[in-house]
Amino acid sequence: MAVRKVLEYGTKSLREPSKEVHKVSKKIQDLVTDLLDTMYARNGVGMAAPQIGLNYRVFVIDTSKNDEPLNPVVFINPKIIKKSGGFSAHEGCISFPEVYTDVRRYKKIMVKALDRNGKPFVIEADGGLLSSVVQHENDHLDGILFIDHCENRFEVDNLLQKYNLPPVEEDKLFNGDDWQAAPEI
Ligand code: NI
């Protein structure tokens, strides 16, 4: 299919919630192909539909290492059905320039979704890249960005300022209370 233009931070639709997919139609399958093509072209480990301007609840990931075969996983209408613990992950996002920062994520998650053929599946992660990527991409479907979870907003604001981008939004910021309540497992 096609490598698509990736919308950048500051674009309004990146903050808008995405719609459920009612039918895994040809249109949705084409969207999945474009997401994969665009993610690989940008050397990303994940990409969500709103990042290419289509606000549907679809994202793709590939957490395989360079020396491993490709391992694309497609999530349609994902739902995080279990989450516990917390850990710190170093993240960036293809919708941002060189902005990388530490964010707080749940450690253990269980996610259910439909695959690209509309078949339900469940995936579990216990920390590490898989855990953070799934949460990062799932957030995109609700207009939530990784900087909203940052551990140090001043560090992020400095980085954003370098690129003349808007600062972290106070009302979007997740505070630390959740994490203090969630013991490490
Ligand atoms: Ni992202």
PDB file of C-alpha atoms and ligand atoms in Angstrom:
ATOM      1  CA  MET A   1       0.000   0.000   0.000  1.00  0.00           C
ATOM      2  CA  ALA A   2       1.600   3.238   1.062  1.00  0.00           C
ATOM      3  CA  VAL A   3       3.818   5.053   3.478  1.00  0.00           C
ATOM      4  CA  ARG A   4       1.688   7.835   4.914  1.00  0.00           C
ATOM      5  CA  LYS A   5       2.519  11.238   6.304  1.00  0.00           C
ATOM      6  CA  VAL A   6       2.779  11.113  10.096  1.00  0.00           C
ATOM      7  CA  LEU A   7       0.966  13.908  11.937  1.00  0.00           C
ATOM      8  CA  GLU A   8       3.077  15.816  14.384  1.00  0.00           C
ATOM      9  CA  TYR A   9       2.515  16.942  17.940  1.00  0.00           C
ATOM     10  CA  GLY A  10       0.484  20.117  17.896  1.00  0.00           C
ATOM     11  CA  THR A  11      -1.992  18.687  15.357  1.00  0.00           C
ATOM     12  CA  LYS A  12      -5.441  18.854  16.935  1.00  0.00           C
ATOM     13  CA  SER A  13      -6.667  15.410  15.861  1.00  0.00           C
ATOM     14  CA  LEU A  14      -3.850  13.699  17.797  1.00  0.00           C
ATOM     15  CA  ARG A  15      -5.716  14.809  20.915  1.00  0.00           C
ATOM     16  CA  GLU A  16      -9.085  13.486  19.768  1.00  0.00           C
ATOM     17  CA  PRO A  17     -10.529  10.082  20.722  1.00  0.00           C
ATOM     18  CA  SER A  18     -10.772   7.482  17.977  1.00  0.00           C
ATOM     19  CA  LYS A  19     -13.859   5.565  16.853  1.00  0.00           C
ATOM     20  CA  GLU A  20     -14.469   1.851  17.405  1.00  0.00           C
ATOM     21  CA  VAL A  21     -14.181  -0.295  14.296  1.00  0.00           C
ATOM     22  CA  HIS A  22     -17.568  -1.881  13.583  1.00  0.00           C
ATOM     23  CA  LYS A  23     -16.413  -4.124  10.764  1.00  0.00           C
ATOM     24  CA  VAL A  24     -12.917  -5.187   9.787  1.00  0.00           C
ATOM     25  CA  SER A  25     -13.556  -4.160   6.201  1.00  0.00           C
ATOM     26  CA  LYS A  26     -11.184  -3.825   3.269  1.00  0.00           C
ATOM     27  CA  LYS A  27     -10.826  -0.150   4.225  1.00  0.00           C
ATOM     28  CA  ILE A  28      -9.618  -1.117   7.707  1.00  0.00           C
ATOM     29  CA  GLN A  29      -7.281  -3.771   6.318  1.00  0.00           C
ATOM     30  CA  ASP A  30      -5.797  -1.183   3.960  1.00  0.00           C
ATOM     31  CA  LEU A  31      -5.374   1.140   6.932  1.00  0.00           C
ATOM     32  CA  VAL A  32      -3.500  -1.646   8.767  1.00  0.00           C
ATOM     33  CA  THR A  33      -1.187  -2.141   5.781  1.00  0.00           C
ATOM     34  CA  ASP A  34      -0.479   1.587   5.583  1.00  0.00           C
ATOM     35  CA  LEU A  35       0.226   1.713   9.307  1.00  0.00           C
ATOM     36  CA  LEU A  36       2.712  -1.154   9.033  1.00  0.00           C
ATOM     37  CA  ASP A  37       4.381   0.356   5.944  1.00  0.00           C
ATOM     38  CA  THR A  38       4.652   3.726   7.663  1.00  0.00           C
ATOM     39  CA  MET A  39       5.897   2.276  10.958  1.00  0.00           C
ATOM     40  CA  TYR A  40       8.642   0.278   9.219  1.00  0.00           C
ATOM     41  CA  ALA A  41       9.600   3.231   7.008  1.00  0.00           C
ATOM     42  CA  ARG A  42      10.094   5.323  10.136  1.00  0.00           C
ATOM     43  CA  ASN A  43      11.898   2.555  12.062  1.00  0.00           C
ATOM     44  CA  GLY A  44       9.212   2.668  14.720  1.00  0.00           C
ATOM     45  CA  VAL A  45       8.138  -0.092  17.091  1.00  0.00           C
ATOM     46  CA  GLY A  46       4.511   1.004  17.036  1.00  0.00           C
ATOM     47  CA  MET A  47       2.074   3.258  15.249  1.00  0.00           C
ATOM     48  CA  ALA A  48      -1.548   4.174  15.820  1.00  0.00           C
ATOM     49  CA  ALA A  49      -4.157   5.116  13.205  1.00  0.00           C
ATOM     50  CA  PRO A  50      -4.679   8.698  14.468  1.00  0.00           C
ATOM     51  CA  GLN A  51      -1.003   9.338  13.752  1.00  0.00           C
ATOM     52  CA  ILE A  52      -1.770   9.039  10.048  1.00  0.00           C
ATOM     53  CA  GLY A  53      -4.924  11.092  10.384  1.00  0.00           C
ATOM     54  CA  LEU A  54      -7.489   8.298  10.659  1.00  0.00           C
ATOM     55  CA  ASN A  55      -9.156   8.304  14.059  1.00  0.00           C
ATOM     56  CA  TYR A  56     -10.047   4.616  14.277  1.00  0.00           C
ATOM     57  CA  ARG A  57      -9.189   2.321  17.186  1.00  0.00           C
ATOM     58  CA  VAL A  58      -6.365   0.529  15.397  1.00  0.00           C
ATOM     59  CA  PHE A  59      -2.658   0.288  16.101  1.00  0.00           C
ATOM     60  CA  VAL A  60       0.255  -1.905  15.062  1.00  0.00           C
ATOM     61  CA  ILE A  61       3.465  -2.851  16.828  1.00  0.00           C
ATOM     62  CA  ASP A  62       6.629  -4.790  16.082  1.00  0.00           C
ATOM     63  CA  THR A  63       8.962  -5.296  19.009  1.00  0.00           C
ATOM     64  CA  SER A  64      11.291  -7.745  17.226  1.00  0.00           C
ATOM     65  CA  LYS A  65      14.994  -6.957  17.448  1.00  0.00           C
ATOM     66  CA  ASN A  66      17.086  -6.110  14.384  1.00  0.00           C
ATOM     67  CA  ASP A  67      18.457  -9.633  14.034  1.00  0.00           C
ATOM     68  CA  GLU A  68      15.050 -11.257  14.393  1.00  0.00           C
ATOM     69  CA  PRO A  69      12.373 -11.829  11.748  1.00  0.00           C
ATOM     70  CA  LEU A  70       9.654  -9.163  11.554  1.00  0.00           C
ATOM     71  CA  ASN A  71       6.811  -9.745  13.967  1.00  0.00           C
ATOM     72  CA  PRO A  72       3.956  -7.360  13.214  1.00  0.00           C
ATOM     73  CA  VAL A  73       1.017  -7.486  15.635  1.00  0.00           C
ATOM     74  CA  VAL A  74      -2.212  -5.700  14.762  1.00  0.00           C
ATOM     75  CA  PHE A  75      -4.652  -4.455  17.405  1.00  0.00           C
ATOM     76  CA  ILE A  76      -8.186  -3.478  16.416  1.00  0.00           C
ATOM     77  CA  ASN A  77     -10.557  -2.197  19.152  1.00  0.00           C
ATOM     78  CA  PRO A  78      -7.987  -3.017  21.867  1.00  0.00           C
ATOM     79  CA  LYS A  79      -8.955  -3.022  25.533  1.00  0.00           C
ATOM     80  CA  ILE A  80      -6.561  -3.264  28.441  1.00  0.00           C
ATOM     81  CA  ILE A  81      -8.452  -5.708  30.651  1.00  0.00           C
ATOM     82  CA  LYS A  82      -5.883  -6.085  33.451  1.00  0.00           C
ATOM     83  CA  LYS A  83      -3.104  -3.836  34.658  1.00  0.00           C
ATOM     84  CA  SER A  84      -0.906  -3.844  37.731  1.00  0.00           C
ATOM     85  CA  GLY A  85       2.415  -2.687  39.072  1.00  0.00           C
ATOM     86  CA  GLY A  86       4.442   0.109  37.595  1.00  0.00           C
ATOM     87  CA  PHE A  87       7.758   0.719  35.909  1.00  0.00           C
ATOM     88  CA  SER A  88       9.712   3.463  34.273  1.00  0.00           C
ATOM     89  CA  ALA A  89      10.117   3.325  30.482  1.00  0.00           C
ATOM     90  CA  HIS A  90      12.213   5.541  28.223  1.00  0.00           C
ATOM     91  CA  GLU A  91       9.960   6.513  25.313  1.00  0.00           C
ATOM     92  CA  GLY A  92       9.772   8.608  22.214  1.00  0.00           C
ATOM     93  CA  CYS A  93       7.043   8.913  19.571  1.00  0.00           C
ATOM     94  CA  ILE A  94       7.101   9.199  15.788  1.00  0.00           C
ATOM     95  CA  SER A  95       4.767  12.214  16.089  1.00  0.00           C
ATOM     96  CA  PHE A  96       7.507  14.088  17.954  1.00  0.00           C
ATOM     97  CA  PRO A  97      10.986  15.131  16.888  1.00  0.00           C
ATOM     98  CA  GLU A  98      13.918  13.922  19.001  1.00  0.00           C
ATOM     99  CA  VAL A  99      12.034  13.997  22.290  1.00  0.00           C
ATOM    100  CA  TYR A 100      12.752  11.024  24.544  1.00  0.00           C
ATOM    101  CA  THR A 101      11.878  10.915  28.189  1.00  0.00           C
ATOM    102  CA  ASP A 102      11.126   8.602  31.102  1.00  0.00           C
ATOM    103  CA  VAL A 103       7.449   7.859  31.586  1.00  0.00           C
ATOM    104  CA  ARG A 104       5.484   5.781  34.092  1.00  0.00           C
ATOM    105  CA  ARG A 105       3.696   2.715  32.781  1.00  0.00           C
ATOM    106  CA  TYR A 106       1.869  -0.225  34.241  1.00  0.00           C
ATOM    107  CA  LYS A 107       4.167  -3.214  34.370  1.00  0.00           C
ATOM    108  CA  LYS A 108       1.808  -6.135  33.872  1.00  0.00           C
ATOM    109  CA  ILE A 109      -0.969  -5.749  31.355  1.00  0.00           C
ATOM    110  CA  MET A 110      -3.442  -8.018  29.627  1.00  0.00           C
ATOM    111  CA  VAL A 111      -4.964  -6.718  26.402  1.00  0.00           C
ATOM    112  CA  LYS A 112      -7.698  -8.099  24.225  1.00  0.00           C
ATOM    113  CA  ALA A 113      -8.181  -7.005  20.649  1.00  0.00           C
ATOM    114  CA  LEU A 114      -9.120  -8.178  17.171  1.00  0.00           C
ATOM    115  CA  ASP A 115      -6.422  -9.090  14.688  1.00  0.00           C
ATOM    116  CA  ARG A 116      -6.384  -7.924  11.065  1.00  0.00           C
ATOM    117  CA  ASN A 117      -8.845 -10.677  10.138  1.00  0.00           C
ATOM    118  CA  GLY A 118     -11.247  -9.660  12.889  1.00  0.00           C
ATOM    119  CA  LYS A 119     -10.308 -12.617  15.104  1.00  0.00           C
ATOM    120  CA  PRO A 120     -10.126 -11.934  18.849  1.00  0.00           C
ATOM    121  CA  PHE A 121      -6.878 -12.535  20.718  1.00  0.00           C
ATOM    122  CA  VAL A 122      -5.394 -11.769  24.115  1.00  0.00           C
ATOM    123  CA  ILE A 123      -1.818 -10.694  24.759  1.00  0.00           C
ATOM    124  CA  GLU A 124      -0.004 -10.342  28.059  1.00  0.00           C
ATOM    125  CA  ALA A 125       3.100  -8.331  28.856  1.00  0.00           C
ATOM    126  CA  ASP A 126       5.129  -8.056  32.012  1.00  0.00           C
ATOM    127  CA  GLY A 127       7.214  -4.917  31.763  1.00  0.00           C
ATOM    128  CA  GLY A 128       9.739  -4.178  29.034  1.00  0.00           C
ATOM    129  CA  LEU A 129       9.203  -2.891  25.522  1.00  0.00           C
ATOM    130  CA  LEU A 130       6.041  -4.861  24.787  1.00  0.00           C
ATOM    131  CA  SER A 131       4.324  -3.479  27.856  1.00  0.00           C
ATOM    132  CA  SER A 132       5.236   0.140  27.203  1.00  0.00           C
ATOM    133  CA  VAL A 133       4.587   0.065  23.449  1.00  0.00           C
ATOM    134  CA  VAL A 134       1.110  -1.401  23.842  1.00  0.00           C
ATOM    135  CA  GLN A 135       0.185   1.222  26.459  1.00  0.00           C
ATOM    136  CA  HIS A 136       1.744   4.035  24.396  1.00  0.00           C
ATOM    137  CA  GLU A 137      -0.152   3.079  21.228  1.00  0.00           C
ATOM    138  CA  ASN A 138      -3.386   2.359  23.069  1.00  0.00           C
ATOM    139  CA  ASP A 139      -3.191   5.837  24.589  1.00  0.00           C
ATOM    140  CA  HIS A 140      -3.028   7.383  21.098  1.00  0.00           C
ATOM    141  CA  LEU A 141      -6.569   6.049  20.527  1.00  0.00           C
ATOM    142  CA  ASP A 142      -7.786   8.225  23.402  1.00  0.00           C
ATOM    143  CA  GLY A 143      -5.796  11.307  22.422  1.00  0.00           C
ATOM    144  CA  ILE A 144      -3.270  10.667  25.193  1.00  0.00           C
ATOM    145  CA  LEU A 145       0.412  11.247  24.418  1.00  0.00           C
ATOM    146  CA  PHE A 146       3.507   9.799  26.097  1.00  0.00           C
ATOM    147  CA  ILE A 147       4.533  13.183  27.485  1.00  0.00           C
ATOM    148  CA  ASP A 148       1.337  13.142  29.582  1.00  0.00           C
ATOM    149  CA  HIS A 149       2.944  10.328  31.588  1.00  0.00           C
ATOM    150  CA  CYS A 150       6.357  11.957  31.943  1.00  0.00           C
ATOM    151  CA  GLU A 151       8.280  11.731  35.180  1.00  0.00           C
ATOM    152  CA  ASN A 152       9.908  15.132  34.736  1.00  0.00           C
ATOM    153  CA  ARG A 153       7.818  17.717  32.942  1.00  0.00           C
ATOM    154  CA  PHE A 154      10.542  20.349  33.136  1.00  0.00           C
ATOM    155  CA  GLU A 155      12.910  18.128  31.213  1.00  0.00           C
ATOM    156  CA  VAL A 156      10.217  17.517  28.572  1.00  0.00           C
ATOM    157  CA  ASP A 157       9.324  21.202  28.356  1.00  0.00           C
ATOM    158  CA  ASN A 158      12.977  22.031  27.716  1.00  0.00           C
ATOM    159  CA  LEU A 159      13.108  19.491  24.903  1.00  0.00           C
ATOM    160  CA  LEU A 160       9.821  20.687  23.391  1.00  0.00           C
ATOM    161  CA  GLN A 161      10.925  24.298  23.576  1.00  0.00           C
ATOM    162  CA  LYS A 162      13.999  23.435  21.516  1.00  0.00           C
ATOM    163  CA  TYR A 163      11.646  22.529  18.661  1.00  0.00           C
ATOM    164  CA  ASN A 164       9.204  25.410  19.273  1.00  0.00           C
ATOM    165  CA  LEU A 165       6.539  22.941  20.321  1.00  0.00           C
ATOM    166  CA  PRO A 166       3.827  23.575  22.917  1.00  0.00           C
ATOM    167  CA  PRO A 167       4.703  22.609  26.499  1.00  0.00           C
ATOM    168  CA  VAL A 168       3.217  19.721  28.490  1.00  0.00           C
ATOM    169  CA  GLU A 169      -0.428  20.529  29.253  1.00  0.00           C
ATOM    170  CA  GLU A 170      -1.125  20.704  32.966  1.00  0.00           C
ATOM    171  CA  ASP A 171      -4.657  19.277  32.672  1.00  0.00           C
ATOM    172  CA  LYS A 172      -3.467  16.330  30.567  1.00  0.00           C
ATOM    173  CA  LEU A 173      -0.702  15.330  32.939  1.00  0.00           C
ATOM    174  CA  PHE A 174      -1.122  12.095  34.879  1.00  0.00           C
ATOM    175  CA  ASN A 175       0.001  12.654  38.427  1.00  0.00           C
ATOM    176  CA  GLY A 176       2.052  10.169  40.378  1.00  0.00           C
ATOM    177  CA  ASP A 177      -0.673   9.029  42.789  1.00  0.00           C
ATOM    178  CA  ASP A 178      -1.673   5.945  40.812  1.00  0.00           C
ATOM    179  CA  TRP A 179       1.877   4.748  40.816  1.00  0.00           C
ATOM    180  CA  GLN A 180       2.514   5.294  44.466  1.00  0.00           C
ATOM    181  CA  ALA A 181      -0.563   3.151  45.159  1.00  0.00           C
ATOM    182  CA  ALA A 182       0.549   0.404  42.797  1.00  0.00           C
ATOM    183  CA  PRO A 183       3.234  -1.774  44.323  1.00  0.00           C
ATOM    184  CA  GLU A 184       5.990  -3.228  42.159  1.00  0.00           C
ATOM    185  CA  ILE A 185       5.274  -6.866  41.439  1.00  0.00           C
TER     186      ILE A 185
HETATM  187 NI    NI B   1       3.439   7.600  19.672  1.00  0.00          NI
END
